[in-house]
Amino acid sequence: MNLTSFTDYGLRMLMRMASAPGQAFSTADLAEEFKLSRNHLAKIMQRLAQGGIVETRRGVNGGAVLRCSPAEIRLGDVVRLLEQGQSLVECFRPEGGECTIEGCCRLKSRLRKAESRFIEDLNQSTLADIALPQRVAA
């Protein structure tokens, strides 16, 4: 299984945000810290906001903040949100893909079960469990 970079970067941002839950983080600061594209992170932040994980604020003290405690944010739910639209295999696509063995395949149900268990296992952990260490001001 391979998670997309979208999910990887989203988890990194959330790990940083979990280190200071009340603090607002700008995508510019996060992009600089992780050496990633600000535009790409802005799209990820937008998805996280749409999914109710973060709240974005405009203005001088703007940025994104976690909408709830890191201990309440389940990792599997975050991965499901960020991987939305990505199919594990072709036949999981909404349009069904181009599978030539549809109807007699015995793999599909096993893959669905494995994917479900993967998310369930991740949901045993929260964002608090993987928060980055708090940074000490210099």
PDB file of C-alpha atoms in Angstrom:
ATOM      1  CA  MET A   1       0.000   0.000   0.000  1.00  0.00           C
ATOM      2  CA  ASN A   2       1.284   3.439  -0.867  1.00  0.00           C
ATOM      3  CA  LEU A   3      -0.207   6.630   0.551  1.00  0.00           C
ATOM      4  CA  THR A   4      -0.136   9.691  -1.682  1.00  0.00           C
ATOM      5  CA  SER A   5       2.200  12.601  -1.013  1.00  0.00           C
ATOM      6  CA  PHE A   6      -0.994  14.614  -0.357  1.00  0.00           C
ATOM      7  CA  THR A   7      -1.656  12.421   2.681  1.00  0.00           C
ATOM      8  CA  ASP A   8       1.991  12.305   3.727  1.00  0.00           C
ATOM      9  CA  TYR A   9       2.271  16.100   3.723  1.00  0.00           C
ATOM     10  CA  GLY A  10      -1.101  16.489   5.427  1.00  0.00           C
ATOM     11  CA  LEU A  11      -0.031  14.201   8.253  1.00  0.00           C
ATOM     12  CA  ARG A  12       3.243  16.128   8.644  1.00  0.00           C
ATOM     13  CA  MET A  13       1.355  19.423   8.920  1.00  0.00           C
ATOM     14  CA  LEU A  14      -1.026  17.964  11.487  1.00  0.00           C
ATOM     15  CA  MET A  15       1.854  16.496  13.493  1.00  0.00           C
ATOM     16  CA  ARG A  16       3.368  19.987  13.745  1.00  0.00           C
ATOM     17  CA  MET A  17       0.019  21.560  14.598  1.00  0.00           C
ATOM     18  CA  ALA A  18      -0.552  18.958  17.318  1.00  0.00           C
ATOM     19  CA  SER A  19       2.659  20.115  19.012  1.00  0.00           C
ATOM     20  CA  ALA A  20       0.973  23.476  19.763  1.00  0.00           C
ATOM     21  CA  PRO A  21      -2.795  22.902  19.479  1.00  0.00           C
ATOM     22  CA  GLY A  22      -3.901  26.470  20.176  1.00  0.00           C
ATOM     23  CA  GLN A  23      -1.412  28.079  17.815  1.00  0.00           C
ATOM     24  CA  ALA A  24      -2.319  29.214  14.297  1.00  0.00           C
ATOM     25  CA  PHE A  25       0.005  27.929  11.572  1.00  0.00           C
ATOM     26  CA  SER A  26       0.318  29.576   8.178  1.00  0.00           C
ATOM     27  CA  THR A  27       0.841  27.422   5.124  1.00  0.00           C
ATOM     28  CA  ALA A  28       3.856  29.627   4.315  1.00  0.00           C
ATOM     29  CA  ASP A  29       5.525  28.755   7.634  1.00  0.00           C
ATOM     30  CA  LEU A  30       4.712  25.056   7.278  1.00  0.00           C
ATOM     31  CA  ALA A  31       5.959  25.029   3.686  1.00  0.00           C
ATOM     32  CA  GLU A  32       9.234  26.595   4.772  1.00  0.00           C
ATOM     33  CA  GLU A  33       9.648  24.201   7.704  1.00  0.00           C
ATOM     34  CA  PHE A  34       9.050  21.087   5.617  1.00  0.00           C
ATOM     35  CA  LYS A  35      10.627  22.413   2.390  1.00  0.00           C
ATOM     36  CA  LEU A  36       7.420  21.819   0.438  1.00  0.00           C
ATOM     37  CA  SER A  37       5.324  23.783  -2.052  1.00  0.00           C
ATOM     38  CA  ARG A  38       3.126  26.391  -0.372  1.00  0.00           C
ATOM     39  CA  ASN A  39       0.469  25.962  -3.066  1.00  0.00           C
ATOM     40  CA  HIS A  40       0.349  22.198  -2.531  1.00  0.00           C
ATOM     41  CA  LEU A  41       0.063  22.636   1.239  1.00  0.00           C
ATOM     42  CA  ALA A  42      -2.716  25.198   0.756  1.00  0.00           C
ATOM     43  CA  LYS A  43      -4.756  22.582  -1.155  1.00  0.00           C
ATOM     44  CA  ILE A  44      -4.172  20.049   1.606  1.00  0.00           C
ATOM     45  CA  MET A  45      -5.143  22.586   4.267  1.00  0.00           C
ATOM     46  CA  GLN A  46      -8.320  23.323   2.324  1.00  0.00           C
ATOM     47  CA  ARG A  47      -9.250  19.612   2.357  1.00  0.00           C
ATOM     48  CA  LEU A  48      -8.509  19.421   6.091  1.00  0.00           C
ATOM     49  CA  ALA A  49     -10.758  22.448   6.669  1.00  0.00           C
ATOM     50  CA  GLN A  50     -13.555  20.982   4.532  1.00  0.00           C
ATOM     51  CA  GLY A  51     -13.252  17.756   6.537  1.00  0.00           C
ATOM     52  CA  GLY A  52     -13.581  19.599   9.847  1.00  0.00           C
ATOM     53  CA  ILE A  53     -10.072  18.820  11.083  1.00  0.00           C
ATOM     54  CA  VAL A  54      -8.773  22.399  11.018  1.00  0.00           C
ATOM     55  CA  GLU A  55     -10.262  25.853  11.027  1.00  0.00           C
ATOM     56  CA  THR A  56      -8.673  28.560   8.899  1.00  0.00           C
ATOM     57  CA  ARG A  57      -8.536  32.207   9.886  1.00  0.00           C
ATOM     58  CA  ARG A  58      -7.636  35.242   7.817  1.00  0.00           C
ATOM     59  CA  GLY A  59      -5.812  38.348   8.908  1.00  0.00           C
ATOM     60  CA  VAL A  60      -2.725  39.314  10.866  1.00  0.00           C
ATOM     61  CA  ASN A  61      -3.042  36.458  13.345  1.00  0.00           C
ATOM     62  CA  GLY A  62      -4.449  34.146  10.719  1.00  0.00           C
ATOM     63  CA  GLY A  63      -3.553  30.614   9.801  1.00  0.00           C
ATOM     64  CA  ALA A  64      -4.949  27.203  10.539  1.00  0.00           C
ATOM     65  CA  VAL A  65      -5.718  25.757  13.974  1.00  0.00           C
ATOM     66  CA  LEU A  66      -6.944  22.342  14.994  1.00  0.00           C
ATOM     67  CA  ARG A  67     -10.712  22.338  15.538  1.00  0.00           C
ATOM     68  CA  CYS A  68     -10.440  19.973  18.485  1.00  0.00           C
ATOM     69  CA  SER A  69      -7.899  18.373  20.749  1.00  0.00           C
ATOM     70  CA  PRO A  70      -5.240  16.238  19.017  1.00  0.00           C
ATOM     71  CA  ALA A  71      -6.386  13.371  21.279  1.00  0.00           C
ATOM     72  CA  GLU A  72      -9.785  13.468  19.540  1.00  0.00           C
ATOM     73  CA  ILE A  73      -8.453  13.281  15.970  1.00  0.00           C
ATOM     74  CA  ARG A  74      -8.148   9.670  14.789  1.00  0.00           C
ATOM     75  CA  LEU A  75      -5.393   8.934  12.272  1.00  0.00           C
ATOM     76  CA  GLY A  76      -7.516   6.594  10.167  1.00  0.00           C
ATOM     77  CA  ASP A  77     -10.143   9.293   9.740  1.00  0.00           C
ATOM     78  CA  VAL A  78      -7.459  11.730   8.581  1.00  0.00           C
ATOM     79  CA  VAL A  79      -6.005   9.228   6.110  1.00  0.00           C
ATOM     80  CA  ARG A  80      -9.491   8.407   4.777  1.00  0.00           C
ATOM     81  CA  LEU A  81     -10.179  12.128   4.286  1.00  0.00           C
ATOM     82  CA  LEU A  82      -6.866  12.865   2.579  1.00  0.00           C
ATOM     83  CA  GLU A  83      -6.919   9.729   0.411  1.00  0.00           C
ATOM     84  CA  GLN A  84     -10.469  10.522  -0.726  1.00  0.00           C
ATOM     85  CA  GLY A  85     -10.718   9.860  -4.448  1.00  0.00           C
ATOM     86  CA  GLN A  86      -7.683   7.553  -4.476  1.00  0.00           C
ATOM     87  CA  SER A  87      -8.430   3.912  -5.144  1.00  0.00           C
ATOM     88  CA  LEU A  88      -6.349   1.066  -3.779  1.00  0.00           C
ATOM     89  CA  VAL A  89      -6.894  -0.811  -7.046  1.00  0.00           C
ATOM     90  CA  GLU A  90      -8.526   0.069 -10.349  1.00  0.00           C
ATOM     91  CA  CYS A  91     -11.768  -1.787  -9.686  1.00  0.00           C
ATOM     92  CA  PHE A  92     -12.388   0.327  -6.548  1.00  0.00           C
ATOM     93  CA  ARG A  93     -12.807   3.454  -8.662  1.00  0.00           C
ATOM     94  CA  PRO A  94     -16.347   4.866  -8.721  1.00  0.00           C
ATOM     95  CA  GLU A  95     -16.705   4.024 -12.431  1.00  0.00           C
ATOM     96  CA  GLY A  96     -15.338   0.513 -11.848  1.00  0.00           C
ATOM     97  CA  GLY A  97     -12.191   0.848 -13.919  1.00  0.00           C
ATOM     98  CA  GLU A  98     -11.362  -1.487 -16.771  1.00  0.00           C
ATOM     99  CA  CYS A  99     -11.275  -4.812 -14.948  1.00  0.00           C
ATOM    100  CA  THR A 100     -11.592  -7.834 -17.252  1.00  0.00           C
ATOM    101  CA  ILE A 101     -12.325 -10.309 -14.448  1.00  0.00           C
ATOM    102  CA  GLU A 102     -15.256  -8.486 -12.846  1.00  0.00           C
ATOM    103  CA  GLY A 103     -17.847 -10.944 -11.659  1.00  0.00           C
ATOM    104  CA  CYS A 104     -15.495 -13.836 -10.946  1.00  0.00           C
ATOM    105  CA  CYS A 105     -12.733 -12.069  -8.977  1.00  0.00           C
ATOM    106  CA  ARG A 106     -12.095 -13.351  -5.463  1.00  0.00           C
ATOM    107  CA  LEU A 107      -9.495 -10.697  -4.643  1.00  0.00           C
ATOM    108  CA  LYS A 108     -11.670  -7.580  -4.496  1.00  0.00           C
ATOM    109  CA  SER A 109     -13.509  -8.442  -1.267  1.00  0.00           C
ATOM    110  CA  ARG A 110     -10.242  -9.345   0.459  1.00  0.00           C
ATOM    111  CA  LEU A 111      -8.671  -6.052  -0.567  1.00  0.00           C
ATOM    112  CA  ARG A 112     -11.711  -4.117   0.665  1.00  0.00           C
ATOM    113  CA  LYS A 113     -11.472  -5.915   4.001  1.00  0.00           C
ATOM    114  CA  ALA A 114      -7.726  -5.220   4.251  1.00  0.00           C
ATOM    115  CA  GLU A 115      -8.256  -1.553   3.418  1.00  0.00           C
ATOM    116  CA  SER A 116     -10.962  -1.313   6.066  1.00  0.00           C
ATOM    117  CA  ARG A 117      -8.747  -2.979   8.671  1.00  0.00           C
ATOM    118  CA  PHE A 118      -5.898  -0.618   7.774  1.00  0.00           C
ATOM    119  CA  ILE A 119      -8.107   2.387   8.572  1.00  0.00           C
ATOM    120  CA  GLU A 120      -9.459   0.689  11.712  1.00  0.00           C
ATOM    121  CA  ASP A 121      -5.904   0.028  12.910  1.00  0.00           C
ATOM    122  CA  LEU A 122      -4.863   3.624  12.289  1.00  0.00           C
ATOM    123  CA  ASN A 123      -7.942   4.742  14.227  1.00  0.00           C
ATOM    124  CA  GLN A 124      -6.457   3.091  17.309  1.00  0.00           C
ATOM    125  CA  SER A 125      -4.057   6.060  17.372  1.00  0.00           C
ATOM    126  CA  THR A 126      -4.690   9.774  17.544  1.00  0.00           C
ATOM    127  CA  LEU A 127      -2.863  12.850  16.396  1.00  0.00           C
ATOM    128  CA  ALA A 128      -1.705  13.311  20.011  1.00  0.00           C
ATOM    129  CA  ASP A 129       0.177  10.011  19.726  1.00  0.00           C
ATOM    130  CA  ILE A 130       2.291  11.272  16.815  1.00  0.00           C
ATOM    131  CA  ALA A 131       2.650  14.986  17.625  1.00  0.00           C
ATOM    132  CA  LEU A 132       6.102  16.388  16.922  1.00  0.00           C
ATOM    133  CA  PRO A 133       8.091  17.615  19.928  1.00  0.00           C
ATOM    134  CA  GLN A 134       7.367  21.213  20.823  1.00  0.00           C
ATOM    135  CA  ARG A 135       9.929  23.628  19.529  1.00  0.00           C
ATOM    136  CA  VAL A 136      11.857  25.695  22.006  1.00  0.00           C
ATOM    137  CA  ALA A 137      12.170  29.365  21.070  1.00  0.00           C
ATOM    138  CA  ALA A 138      15.765  30.446  20.565  1.00  0.00           C
TER     139      ALA A 138
END
